[in-house]
Coordinates of C-alpha atoms and ligand atoms in Angstrom, one line a residue:
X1 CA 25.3 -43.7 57.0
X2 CA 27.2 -43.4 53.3
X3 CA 29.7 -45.8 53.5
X4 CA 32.8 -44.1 52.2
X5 CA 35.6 -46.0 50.4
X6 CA 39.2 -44.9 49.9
X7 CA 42.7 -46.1 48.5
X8 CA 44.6 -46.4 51.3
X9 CA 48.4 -45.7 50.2
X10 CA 49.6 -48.2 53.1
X11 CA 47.7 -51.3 53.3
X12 CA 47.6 -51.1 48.8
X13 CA 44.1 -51.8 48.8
X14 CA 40.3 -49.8 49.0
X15 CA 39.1 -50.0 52.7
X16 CA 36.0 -48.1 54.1
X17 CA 36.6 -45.3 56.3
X18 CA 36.3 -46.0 59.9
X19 CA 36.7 -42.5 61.8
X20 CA 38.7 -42.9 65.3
X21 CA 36.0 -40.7 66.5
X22 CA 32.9 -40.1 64.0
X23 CA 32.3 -36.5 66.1
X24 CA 35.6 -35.5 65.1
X25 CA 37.1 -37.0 62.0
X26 CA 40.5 -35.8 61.3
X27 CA 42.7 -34.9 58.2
X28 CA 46.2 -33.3 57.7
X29 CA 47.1 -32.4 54.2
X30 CA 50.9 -31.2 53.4
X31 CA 50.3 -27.6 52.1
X32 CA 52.9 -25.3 50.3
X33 CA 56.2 -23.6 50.9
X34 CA 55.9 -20.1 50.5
X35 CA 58.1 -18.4 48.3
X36 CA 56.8 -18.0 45.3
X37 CA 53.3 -18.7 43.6
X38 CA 51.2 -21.9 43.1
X39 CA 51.9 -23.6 40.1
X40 CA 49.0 -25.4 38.1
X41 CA 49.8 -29.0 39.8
X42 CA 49.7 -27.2 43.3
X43 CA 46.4 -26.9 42.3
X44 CA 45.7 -30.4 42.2
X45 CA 46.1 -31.9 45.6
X46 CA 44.4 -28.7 47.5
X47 CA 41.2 -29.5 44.9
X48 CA 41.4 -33.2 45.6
X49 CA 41.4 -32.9 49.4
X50 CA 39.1 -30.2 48.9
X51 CA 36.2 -32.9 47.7
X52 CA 37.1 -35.3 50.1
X53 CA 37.1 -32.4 52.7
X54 CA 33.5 -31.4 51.4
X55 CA 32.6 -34.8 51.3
X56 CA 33.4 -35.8 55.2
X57 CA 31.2 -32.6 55.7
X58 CA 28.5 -33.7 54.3
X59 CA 28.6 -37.8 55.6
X60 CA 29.7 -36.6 59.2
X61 CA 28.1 -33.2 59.6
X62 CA 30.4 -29.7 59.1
X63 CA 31.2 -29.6 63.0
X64 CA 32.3 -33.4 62.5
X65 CA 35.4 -32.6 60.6
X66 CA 38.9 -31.0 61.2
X67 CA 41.0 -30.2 58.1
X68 CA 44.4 -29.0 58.6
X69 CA 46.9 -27.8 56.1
X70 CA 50.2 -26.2 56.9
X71 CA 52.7 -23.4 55.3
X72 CA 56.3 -24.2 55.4
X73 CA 57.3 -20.9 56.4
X74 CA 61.1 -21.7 57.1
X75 CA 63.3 -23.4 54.5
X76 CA 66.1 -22.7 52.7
X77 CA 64.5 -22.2 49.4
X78 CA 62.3 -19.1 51.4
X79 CA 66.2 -18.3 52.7
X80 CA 67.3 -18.2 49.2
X81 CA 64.8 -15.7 47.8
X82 CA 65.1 -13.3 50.2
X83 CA 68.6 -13.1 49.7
X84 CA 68.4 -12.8 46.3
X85 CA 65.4 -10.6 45.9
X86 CA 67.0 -8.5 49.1
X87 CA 64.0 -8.5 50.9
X88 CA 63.0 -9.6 54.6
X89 CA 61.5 -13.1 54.7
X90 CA 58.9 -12.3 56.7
X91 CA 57.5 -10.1 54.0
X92 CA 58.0 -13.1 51.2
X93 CA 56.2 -15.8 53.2
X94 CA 53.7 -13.5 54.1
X95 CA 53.1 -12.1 50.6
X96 CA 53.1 -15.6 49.1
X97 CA 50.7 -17.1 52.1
X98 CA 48.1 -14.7 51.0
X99 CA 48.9 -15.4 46.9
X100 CA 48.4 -18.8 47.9
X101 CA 44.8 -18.4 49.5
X102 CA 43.7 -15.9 47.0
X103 CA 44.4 -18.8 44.2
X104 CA 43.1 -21.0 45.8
X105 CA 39.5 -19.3 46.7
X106 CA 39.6 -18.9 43.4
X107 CA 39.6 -22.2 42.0
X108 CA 36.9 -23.0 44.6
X109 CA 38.8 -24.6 47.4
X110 CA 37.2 -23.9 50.7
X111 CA 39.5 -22.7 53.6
X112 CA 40.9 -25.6 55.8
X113 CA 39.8 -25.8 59.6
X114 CA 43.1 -24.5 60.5
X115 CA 46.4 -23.7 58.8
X116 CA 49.1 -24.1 60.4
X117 CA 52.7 -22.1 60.4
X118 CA 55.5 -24.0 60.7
X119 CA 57.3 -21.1 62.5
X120 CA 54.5 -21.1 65.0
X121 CA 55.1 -24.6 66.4
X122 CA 58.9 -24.1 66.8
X123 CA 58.9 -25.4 70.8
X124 CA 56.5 -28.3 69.6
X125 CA 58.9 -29.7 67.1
X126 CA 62.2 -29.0 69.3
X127 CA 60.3 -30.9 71.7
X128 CA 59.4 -33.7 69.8
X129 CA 63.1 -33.7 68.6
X130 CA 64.6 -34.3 72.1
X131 CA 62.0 -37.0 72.8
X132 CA 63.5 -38.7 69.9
X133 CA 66.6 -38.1 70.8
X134 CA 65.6 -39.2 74.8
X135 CA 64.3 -42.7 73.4
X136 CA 67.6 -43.2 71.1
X137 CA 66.3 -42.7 67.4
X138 CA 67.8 -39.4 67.1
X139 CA 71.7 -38.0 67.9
X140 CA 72.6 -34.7 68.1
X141 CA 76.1 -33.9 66.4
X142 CA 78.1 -30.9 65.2
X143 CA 75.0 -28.9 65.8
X144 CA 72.4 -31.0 63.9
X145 CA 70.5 -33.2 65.4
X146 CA 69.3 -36.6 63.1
X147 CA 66.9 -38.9 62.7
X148 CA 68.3 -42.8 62.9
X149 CA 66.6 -44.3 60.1
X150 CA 67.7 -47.7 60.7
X151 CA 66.4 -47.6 64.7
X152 CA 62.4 -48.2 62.8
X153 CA 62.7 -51.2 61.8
X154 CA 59.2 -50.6 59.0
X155 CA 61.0 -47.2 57.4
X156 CA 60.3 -47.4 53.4
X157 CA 57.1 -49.5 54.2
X158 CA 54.6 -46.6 52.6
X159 CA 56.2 -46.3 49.7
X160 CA 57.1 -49.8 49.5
X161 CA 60.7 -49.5 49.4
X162 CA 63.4 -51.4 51.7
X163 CA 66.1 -49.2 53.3
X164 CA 69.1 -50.5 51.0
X165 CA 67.1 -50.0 47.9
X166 CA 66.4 -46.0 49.0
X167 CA 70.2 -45.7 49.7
X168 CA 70.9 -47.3 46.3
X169 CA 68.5 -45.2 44.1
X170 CA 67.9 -42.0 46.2
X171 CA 70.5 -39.4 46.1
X172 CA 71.0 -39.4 49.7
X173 CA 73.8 -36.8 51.0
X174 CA 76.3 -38.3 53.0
X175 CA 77.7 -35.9 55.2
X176 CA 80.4 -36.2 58.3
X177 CA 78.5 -36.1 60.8
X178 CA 75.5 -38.4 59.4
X179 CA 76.5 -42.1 61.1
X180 CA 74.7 -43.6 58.6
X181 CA 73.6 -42.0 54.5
X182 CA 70.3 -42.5 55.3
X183 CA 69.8 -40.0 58.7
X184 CA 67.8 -37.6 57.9
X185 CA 68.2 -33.9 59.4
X186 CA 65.5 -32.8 62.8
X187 CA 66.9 -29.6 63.6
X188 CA 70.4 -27.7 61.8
X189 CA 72.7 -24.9 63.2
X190 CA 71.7 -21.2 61.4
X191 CA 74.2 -18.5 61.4
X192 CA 74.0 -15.0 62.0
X193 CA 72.5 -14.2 58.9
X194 CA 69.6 -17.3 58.3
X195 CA 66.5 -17.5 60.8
X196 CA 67.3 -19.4 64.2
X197 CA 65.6 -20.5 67.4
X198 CA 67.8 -21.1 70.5
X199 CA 67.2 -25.3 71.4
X200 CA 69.1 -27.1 73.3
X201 CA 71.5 -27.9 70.3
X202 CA 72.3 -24.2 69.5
X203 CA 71.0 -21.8 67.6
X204 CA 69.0 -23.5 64.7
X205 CA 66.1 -24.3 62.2
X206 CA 64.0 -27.3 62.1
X207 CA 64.4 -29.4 58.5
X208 CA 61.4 -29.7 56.6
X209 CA 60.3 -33.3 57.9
X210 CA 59.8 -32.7 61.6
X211 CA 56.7 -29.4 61.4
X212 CA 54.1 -31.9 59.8
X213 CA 54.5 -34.7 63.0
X214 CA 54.4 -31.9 65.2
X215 CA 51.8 -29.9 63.6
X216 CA 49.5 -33.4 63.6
X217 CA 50.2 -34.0 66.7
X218 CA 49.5 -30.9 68.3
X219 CA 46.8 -29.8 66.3
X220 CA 44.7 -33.5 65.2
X221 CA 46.3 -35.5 68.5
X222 CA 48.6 -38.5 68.8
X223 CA 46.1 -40.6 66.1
X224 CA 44.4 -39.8 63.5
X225 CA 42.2 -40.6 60.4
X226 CA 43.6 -39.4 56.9
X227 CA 46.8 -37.6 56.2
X228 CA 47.1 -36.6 52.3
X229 CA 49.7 -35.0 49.8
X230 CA 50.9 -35.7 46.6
X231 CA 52.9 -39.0 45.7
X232 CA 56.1 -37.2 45.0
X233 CA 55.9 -36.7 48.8
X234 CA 55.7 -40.1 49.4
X235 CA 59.4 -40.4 50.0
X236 CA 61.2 -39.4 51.7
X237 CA 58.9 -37.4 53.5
X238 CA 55.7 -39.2 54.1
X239 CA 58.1 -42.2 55.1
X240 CA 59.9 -39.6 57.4
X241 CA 56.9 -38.2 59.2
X242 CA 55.7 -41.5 60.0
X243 CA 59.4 -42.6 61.3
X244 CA 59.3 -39.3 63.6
X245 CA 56.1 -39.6 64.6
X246 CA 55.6 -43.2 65.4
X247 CA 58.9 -43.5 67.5
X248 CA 58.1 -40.8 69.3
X249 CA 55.1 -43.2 70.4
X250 CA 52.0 -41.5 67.5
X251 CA 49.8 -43.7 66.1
X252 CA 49.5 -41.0 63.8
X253 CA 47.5 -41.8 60.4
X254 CA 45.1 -45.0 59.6
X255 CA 44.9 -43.7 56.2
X256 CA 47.3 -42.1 53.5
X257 CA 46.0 -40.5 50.3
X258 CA 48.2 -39.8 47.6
X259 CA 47.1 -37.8 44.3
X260 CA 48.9 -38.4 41.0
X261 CA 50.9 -35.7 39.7
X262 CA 49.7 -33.2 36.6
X263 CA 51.4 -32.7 33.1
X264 CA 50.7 -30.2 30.9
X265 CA 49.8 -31.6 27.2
X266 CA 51.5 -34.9 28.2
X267 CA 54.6 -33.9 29.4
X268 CA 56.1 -33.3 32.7
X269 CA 55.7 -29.1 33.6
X270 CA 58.8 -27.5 33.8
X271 CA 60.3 -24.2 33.2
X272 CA 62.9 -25.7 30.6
X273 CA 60.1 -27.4 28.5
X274 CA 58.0 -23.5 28.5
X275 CA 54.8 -25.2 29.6
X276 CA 54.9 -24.3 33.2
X277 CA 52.6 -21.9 34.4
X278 CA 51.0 -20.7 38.0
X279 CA 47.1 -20.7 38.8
X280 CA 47.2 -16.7 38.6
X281 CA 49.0 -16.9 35.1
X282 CA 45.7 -18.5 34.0
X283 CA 43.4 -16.6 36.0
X284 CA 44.6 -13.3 34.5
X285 CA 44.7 -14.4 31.1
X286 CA 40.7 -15.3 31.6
X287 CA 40.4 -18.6 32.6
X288 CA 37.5 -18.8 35.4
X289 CA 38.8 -20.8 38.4
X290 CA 35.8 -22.6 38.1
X291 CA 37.0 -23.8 34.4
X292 CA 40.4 -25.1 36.1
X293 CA 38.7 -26.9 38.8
X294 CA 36.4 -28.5 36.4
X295 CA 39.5 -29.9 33.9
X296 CA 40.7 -31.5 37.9
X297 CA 38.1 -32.9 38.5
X298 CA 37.6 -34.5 35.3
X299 CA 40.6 -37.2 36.1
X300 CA 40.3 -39.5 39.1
X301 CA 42.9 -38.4 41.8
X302 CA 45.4 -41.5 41.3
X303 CA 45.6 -41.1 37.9
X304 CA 48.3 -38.9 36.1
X305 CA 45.9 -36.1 35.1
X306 CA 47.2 -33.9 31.6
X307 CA 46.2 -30.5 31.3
X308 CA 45.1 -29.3 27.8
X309 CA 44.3 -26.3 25.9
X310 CA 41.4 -28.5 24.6
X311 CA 39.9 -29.4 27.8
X312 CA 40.0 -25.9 28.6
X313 CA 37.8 -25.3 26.3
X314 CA 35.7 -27.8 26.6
X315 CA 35.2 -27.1 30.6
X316 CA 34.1 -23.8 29.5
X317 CA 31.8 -24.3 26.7
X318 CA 30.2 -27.2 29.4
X319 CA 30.4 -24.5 32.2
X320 CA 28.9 -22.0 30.1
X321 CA 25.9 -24.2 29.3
X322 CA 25.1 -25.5 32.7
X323 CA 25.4 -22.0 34.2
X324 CA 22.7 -20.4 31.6
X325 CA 20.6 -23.7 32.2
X326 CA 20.9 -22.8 35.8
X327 CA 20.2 -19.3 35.6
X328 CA 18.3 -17.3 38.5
X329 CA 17.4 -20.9 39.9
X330 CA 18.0 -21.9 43.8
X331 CA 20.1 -24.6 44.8
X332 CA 18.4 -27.4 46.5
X333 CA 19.0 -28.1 50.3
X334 CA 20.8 -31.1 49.3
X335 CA 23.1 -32.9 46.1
X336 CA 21.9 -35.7 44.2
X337 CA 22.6 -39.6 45.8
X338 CA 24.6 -40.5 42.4
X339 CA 27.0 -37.9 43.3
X340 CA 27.6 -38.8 47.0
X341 CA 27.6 -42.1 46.0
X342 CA 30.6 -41.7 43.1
X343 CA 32.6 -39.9 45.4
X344 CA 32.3 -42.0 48.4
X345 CA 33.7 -44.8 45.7
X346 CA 37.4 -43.5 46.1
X347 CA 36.6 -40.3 45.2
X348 CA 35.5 -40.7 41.9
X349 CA 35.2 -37.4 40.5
X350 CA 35.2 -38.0 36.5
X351 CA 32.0 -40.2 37.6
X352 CA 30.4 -37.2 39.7
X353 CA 30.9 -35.3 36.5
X354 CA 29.4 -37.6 34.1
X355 CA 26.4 -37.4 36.3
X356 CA 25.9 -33.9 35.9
X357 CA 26.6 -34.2 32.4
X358 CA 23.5 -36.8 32.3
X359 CA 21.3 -34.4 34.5
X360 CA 22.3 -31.1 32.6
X361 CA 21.2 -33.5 29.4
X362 CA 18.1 -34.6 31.1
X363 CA 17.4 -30.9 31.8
X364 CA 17.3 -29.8 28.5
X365 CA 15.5 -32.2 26.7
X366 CA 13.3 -31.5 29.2
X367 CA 13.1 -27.8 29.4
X368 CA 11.5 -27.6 25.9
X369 CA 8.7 -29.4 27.3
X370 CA 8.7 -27.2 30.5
X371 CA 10.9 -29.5 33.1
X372 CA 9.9 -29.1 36.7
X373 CA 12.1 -26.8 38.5
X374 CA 12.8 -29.0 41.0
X375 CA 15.3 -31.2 38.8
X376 CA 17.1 -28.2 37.8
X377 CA 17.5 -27.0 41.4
X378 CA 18.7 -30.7 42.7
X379 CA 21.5 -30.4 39.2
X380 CA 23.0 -26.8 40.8
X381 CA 23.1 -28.5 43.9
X382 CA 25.2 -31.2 42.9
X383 CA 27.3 -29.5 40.9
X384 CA 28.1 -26.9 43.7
X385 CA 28.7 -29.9 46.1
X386 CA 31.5 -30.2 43.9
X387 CA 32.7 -26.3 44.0
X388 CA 30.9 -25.9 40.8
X389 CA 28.4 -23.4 39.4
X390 CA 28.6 -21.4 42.9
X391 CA 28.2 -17.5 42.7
X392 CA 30.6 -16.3 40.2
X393 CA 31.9 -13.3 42.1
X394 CA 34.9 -15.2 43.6
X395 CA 35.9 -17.6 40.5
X396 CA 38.2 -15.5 38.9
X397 CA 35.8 -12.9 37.1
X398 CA 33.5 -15.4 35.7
X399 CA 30.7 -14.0 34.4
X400 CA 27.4 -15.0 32.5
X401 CA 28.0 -13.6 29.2
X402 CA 24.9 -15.3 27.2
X403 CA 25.9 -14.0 23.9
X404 CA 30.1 -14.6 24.2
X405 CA 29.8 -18.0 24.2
X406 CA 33.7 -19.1 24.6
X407 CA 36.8 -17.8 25.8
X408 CA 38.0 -17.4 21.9
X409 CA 35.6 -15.1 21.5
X410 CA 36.8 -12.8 24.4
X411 CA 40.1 -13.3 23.0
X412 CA 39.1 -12.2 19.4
X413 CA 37.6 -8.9 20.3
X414 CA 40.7 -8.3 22.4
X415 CA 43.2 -8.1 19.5
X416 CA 40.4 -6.4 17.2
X417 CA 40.4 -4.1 19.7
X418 CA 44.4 -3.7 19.5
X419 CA 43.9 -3.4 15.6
X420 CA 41.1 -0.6 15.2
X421 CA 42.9 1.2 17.6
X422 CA 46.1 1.0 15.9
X423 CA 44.6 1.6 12.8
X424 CA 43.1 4.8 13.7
X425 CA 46.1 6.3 15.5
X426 CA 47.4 5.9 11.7
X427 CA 44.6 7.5 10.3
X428 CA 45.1 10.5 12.4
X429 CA 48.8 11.0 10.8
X430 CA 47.2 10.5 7.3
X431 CA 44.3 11.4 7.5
X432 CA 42.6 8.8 5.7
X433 CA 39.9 7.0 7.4
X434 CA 38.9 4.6 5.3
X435 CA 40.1 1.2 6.7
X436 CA 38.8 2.6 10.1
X437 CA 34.9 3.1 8.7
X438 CA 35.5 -0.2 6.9
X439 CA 37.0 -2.6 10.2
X440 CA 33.9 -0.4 12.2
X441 CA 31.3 -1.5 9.7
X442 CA 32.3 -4.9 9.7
X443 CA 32.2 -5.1 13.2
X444 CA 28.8 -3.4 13.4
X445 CA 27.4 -6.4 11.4
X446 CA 28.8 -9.1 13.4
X447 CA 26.7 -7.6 16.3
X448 CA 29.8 -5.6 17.5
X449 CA 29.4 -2.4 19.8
X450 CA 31.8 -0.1 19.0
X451 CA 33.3 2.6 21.3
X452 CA 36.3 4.7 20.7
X453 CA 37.8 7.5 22.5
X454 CA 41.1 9.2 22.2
X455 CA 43.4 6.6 23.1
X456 CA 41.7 3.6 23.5
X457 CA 38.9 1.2 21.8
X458 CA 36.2 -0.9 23.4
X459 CA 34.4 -3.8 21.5
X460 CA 31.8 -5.4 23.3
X461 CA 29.1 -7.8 21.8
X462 CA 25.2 -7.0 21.5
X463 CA 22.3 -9.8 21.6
X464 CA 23.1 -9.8 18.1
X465 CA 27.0 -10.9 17.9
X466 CA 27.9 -13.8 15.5
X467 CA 31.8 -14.6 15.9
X468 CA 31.8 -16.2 12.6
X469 CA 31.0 -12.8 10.7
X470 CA 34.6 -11.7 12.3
X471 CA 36.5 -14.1 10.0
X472 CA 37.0 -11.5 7.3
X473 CA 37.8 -8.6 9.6
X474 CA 40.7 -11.0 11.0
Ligands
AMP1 P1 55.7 -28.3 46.9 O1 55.4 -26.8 47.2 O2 56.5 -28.6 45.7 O3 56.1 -29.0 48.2 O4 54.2 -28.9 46.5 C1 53.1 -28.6 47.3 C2 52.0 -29.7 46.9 O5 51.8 -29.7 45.5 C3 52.5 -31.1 47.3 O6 51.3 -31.8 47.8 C4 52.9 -31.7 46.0 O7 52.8 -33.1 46.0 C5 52.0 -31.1 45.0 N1 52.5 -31.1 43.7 C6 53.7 -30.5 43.2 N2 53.8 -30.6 41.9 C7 52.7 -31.3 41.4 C8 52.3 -31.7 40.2 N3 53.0 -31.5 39.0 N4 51.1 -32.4 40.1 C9 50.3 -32.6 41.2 N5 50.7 -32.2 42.4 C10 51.9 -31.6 42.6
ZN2 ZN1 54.1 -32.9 55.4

């Protein structure tokens, strides 16, 4: 069997992955909170885990593997938009939810084993909470009820951290009823207006920490093998989940994966910089989901990974190519060792690429002296092991367009489009139709077809279209 290694967040070091249970190997991945869309570095973790997901498939069989992923579906930033937006929160989380699955189907990921709503597992986490509170890690006061950081003796351990240090660098809120700054909150009173469950402490909400121990528990069992997120979860609340769950008596995870966060051309995404966008801002401008998941992929996992408008490109001029070299060919039944055997190296998915980059090259030097089909079929195999190259109809409008060779080009014949039409609603006031003849010539010899109706223009390009020959026109 492949042996698979994998950075393992806890012990600092690469260990081979020994399933609890080879029949049933088990992984919990921290999913979204839904209010609002996916940004591009939500993107990032759901596509990592997404490989790794594919890949336990594929060394332990598809029935071998359970993938879970939740949706924080109550917290006070859900709270918050619903009360400014003045609609019911049920309607926002499920909008978002559904935002969130769409995005992600589009840039490939494949649909956890089960997904999880933290709303759904209310009596699960109150009764975790009072276990807690039963053994002495937790109190209950003024209607909250906390966690006793200082009753497990390894909190800060994941993230390598010692408890005074947190206090001293985290901004930790000290509140009255807290007997120590670093308690964090299970369970907190809601009033009349903010979603509550009757528990045992009043009416209240759970805080974000407690649904992913409860969720794990319930749904993966007491232990279990790999729990993932990214590393700004780390702290507080990776270290958090493992408190909760391990004094409530868990073994909980052997292994924890962390991804590196994304940037955008090298600095951090934000709204205040104007580089942050969601995955549907790119999807509607164009960009194939395919094209996004490629650029991820590109970057091994634990390394910061910098989104460009030149890798962009490049993805889908590389794209482009291997989907024509691929056309009207069938997959084979199974990927190429290289490939299973970069990603079961810590999932290295910049090597997986490379590989296909050295097949697609293979290929063509090949083709011209008639390659056997074979190879070609063994390449689309490999790359849709990694969610590449699969049918477009579900990447985001991808389409094989032979002659429009780049997303620039899509982009030119847009705004030509804008101009010819604009042109010509002048030329109706003044009756002169000279410039529009000339810009419809021009675009007639650069392999341009040419359609106009009353209020609108449609360019699209023949066998024959040569961007280049567009340089005067623009
Ligand atoms: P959030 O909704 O902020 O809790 O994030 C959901 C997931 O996206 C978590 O696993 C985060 O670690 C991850 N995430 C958030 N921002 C980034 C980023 N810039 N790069 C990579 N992952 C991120
Ligand atoms: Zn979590």
């Amino acid at each position: 069997m492949t042996k698979l290694t994998l950075y393992n967040t806890r012990t600092r070091r690469k260990e081979v992955l020994v399933p609890i249970d080879p029949d049933n190997v088990r992984m919990y991945v921290c999913g979204p909170t839904v209010y609002d869309r996916a940004h591009l570095g939500n993107a990032r973790p759901v596509i990592v885990f997404d490989v790794l997901y594919r890949l336990l498939r594929h060394v332990y069989g598809a029935d071998h593997v359970t993938y879970v992923r939740n949706f924080t579906d109550v917290d006070d930033k859900i709270n918050a938009r619903a009360a400014e937006s003045g609609r019911s929160i049920g309607e926002i989380t499920a909008e978002t939810t559904q935002w969130f699955l769409d995005d992600m189907a589009a840039v490939g990921a494949l649909e956890p084993n089960a997904m999880p709503r933290a709303t759904h597992y209310i009596a699960q986490m109150v009764a975790m909470i009072e276990d807690l509170v039963s053994k002495g890690h937790a109190y209950a006061k003024a209607g909250h009820v906390l966690f006793r950081v200082r009753s497990y003796k390894d909190y800060g351990k994941l993230s390598g951290r010692s408890v005074d240090d947190m206090i001293a660098g985290a901004r930790v809120e000290v509140a009255p009823f807290k007997e120590d700054p670093m308690d964090f909150v299970l369970w907190k009173p809601s009033d009349a207006e903010t979603p509550g469950w009757d528990s045992p402490w009043g009416r209240g909400r759970p805080g974000w920490h407690i649904e992913c121990s409860a969720m794990a528990h319930d749904l993966l069992g007491a232990a279990f093998d790999i729990h993932g997120g990214g590393n700004d979860l780390m702290f507080p609340h990776h270290e958090n989940e493992i408190a909760q769950s391990k004094c409530a008596g868990h073994a909980f995870a052997n292994v924890w994966l962390h991804n590196e966060m994304l940037q955008v051309e090298g600095r951090k995404m934000s709204k205040s910089l104007g580089n942050f966008f969601t995955v549907r801002d790119l999807l509607d401008e164009g960009v194939p989901g395919e094209v996004i998941r490629f650029v991820m992929l590109s970057t091994h996992y634990r390394k910061p990974m910098d989104w460009t408008e030149k890798k962009r490109e490049e993805a889908e001029k590389t794209l482009r190519k291997w989907r024509k070299l691929t056309n009207a060919v069938e997959p084979a039944a199974n990927p190429a060792s290289e490939i299973i055997a970069a990603l079961s190296e810590d999932l290295n998915t910049s090597g997986a690429i490379a590989v296909l980059h050295r097949f697609a090259k293979e290929i063509e030097q090949k083709q011209r002296m008639d390659v056997p089909p074979k190879e070609v079929s063994i390449f689309l195999a490999s790359a849709q092991f990694l969610g590449l190259l699969e049918d477009s109809s579900n990447m985001g409008g991808w389409a094989l367009e032979p002659h429009l060779d780049e997303f620039t080009n899509r982009k030119i014949l847009k705004d030509l489009e804008v101009l010819l039409h604009e042109t010509r609603v002048k030329a109706m006031e003044t009756k002169n139709f000279d410039r529009v003849d000339q810009l419809k010539a021009q675009l007639l010899e650069a392999g341009v077809e040419v359609k106009m109706s009353k209020d609108s223009v449609t360019l699209s390009p023949k066998d024959s279209f040569d961007p280049t020959k567009l340089d005067a026109v623009r």
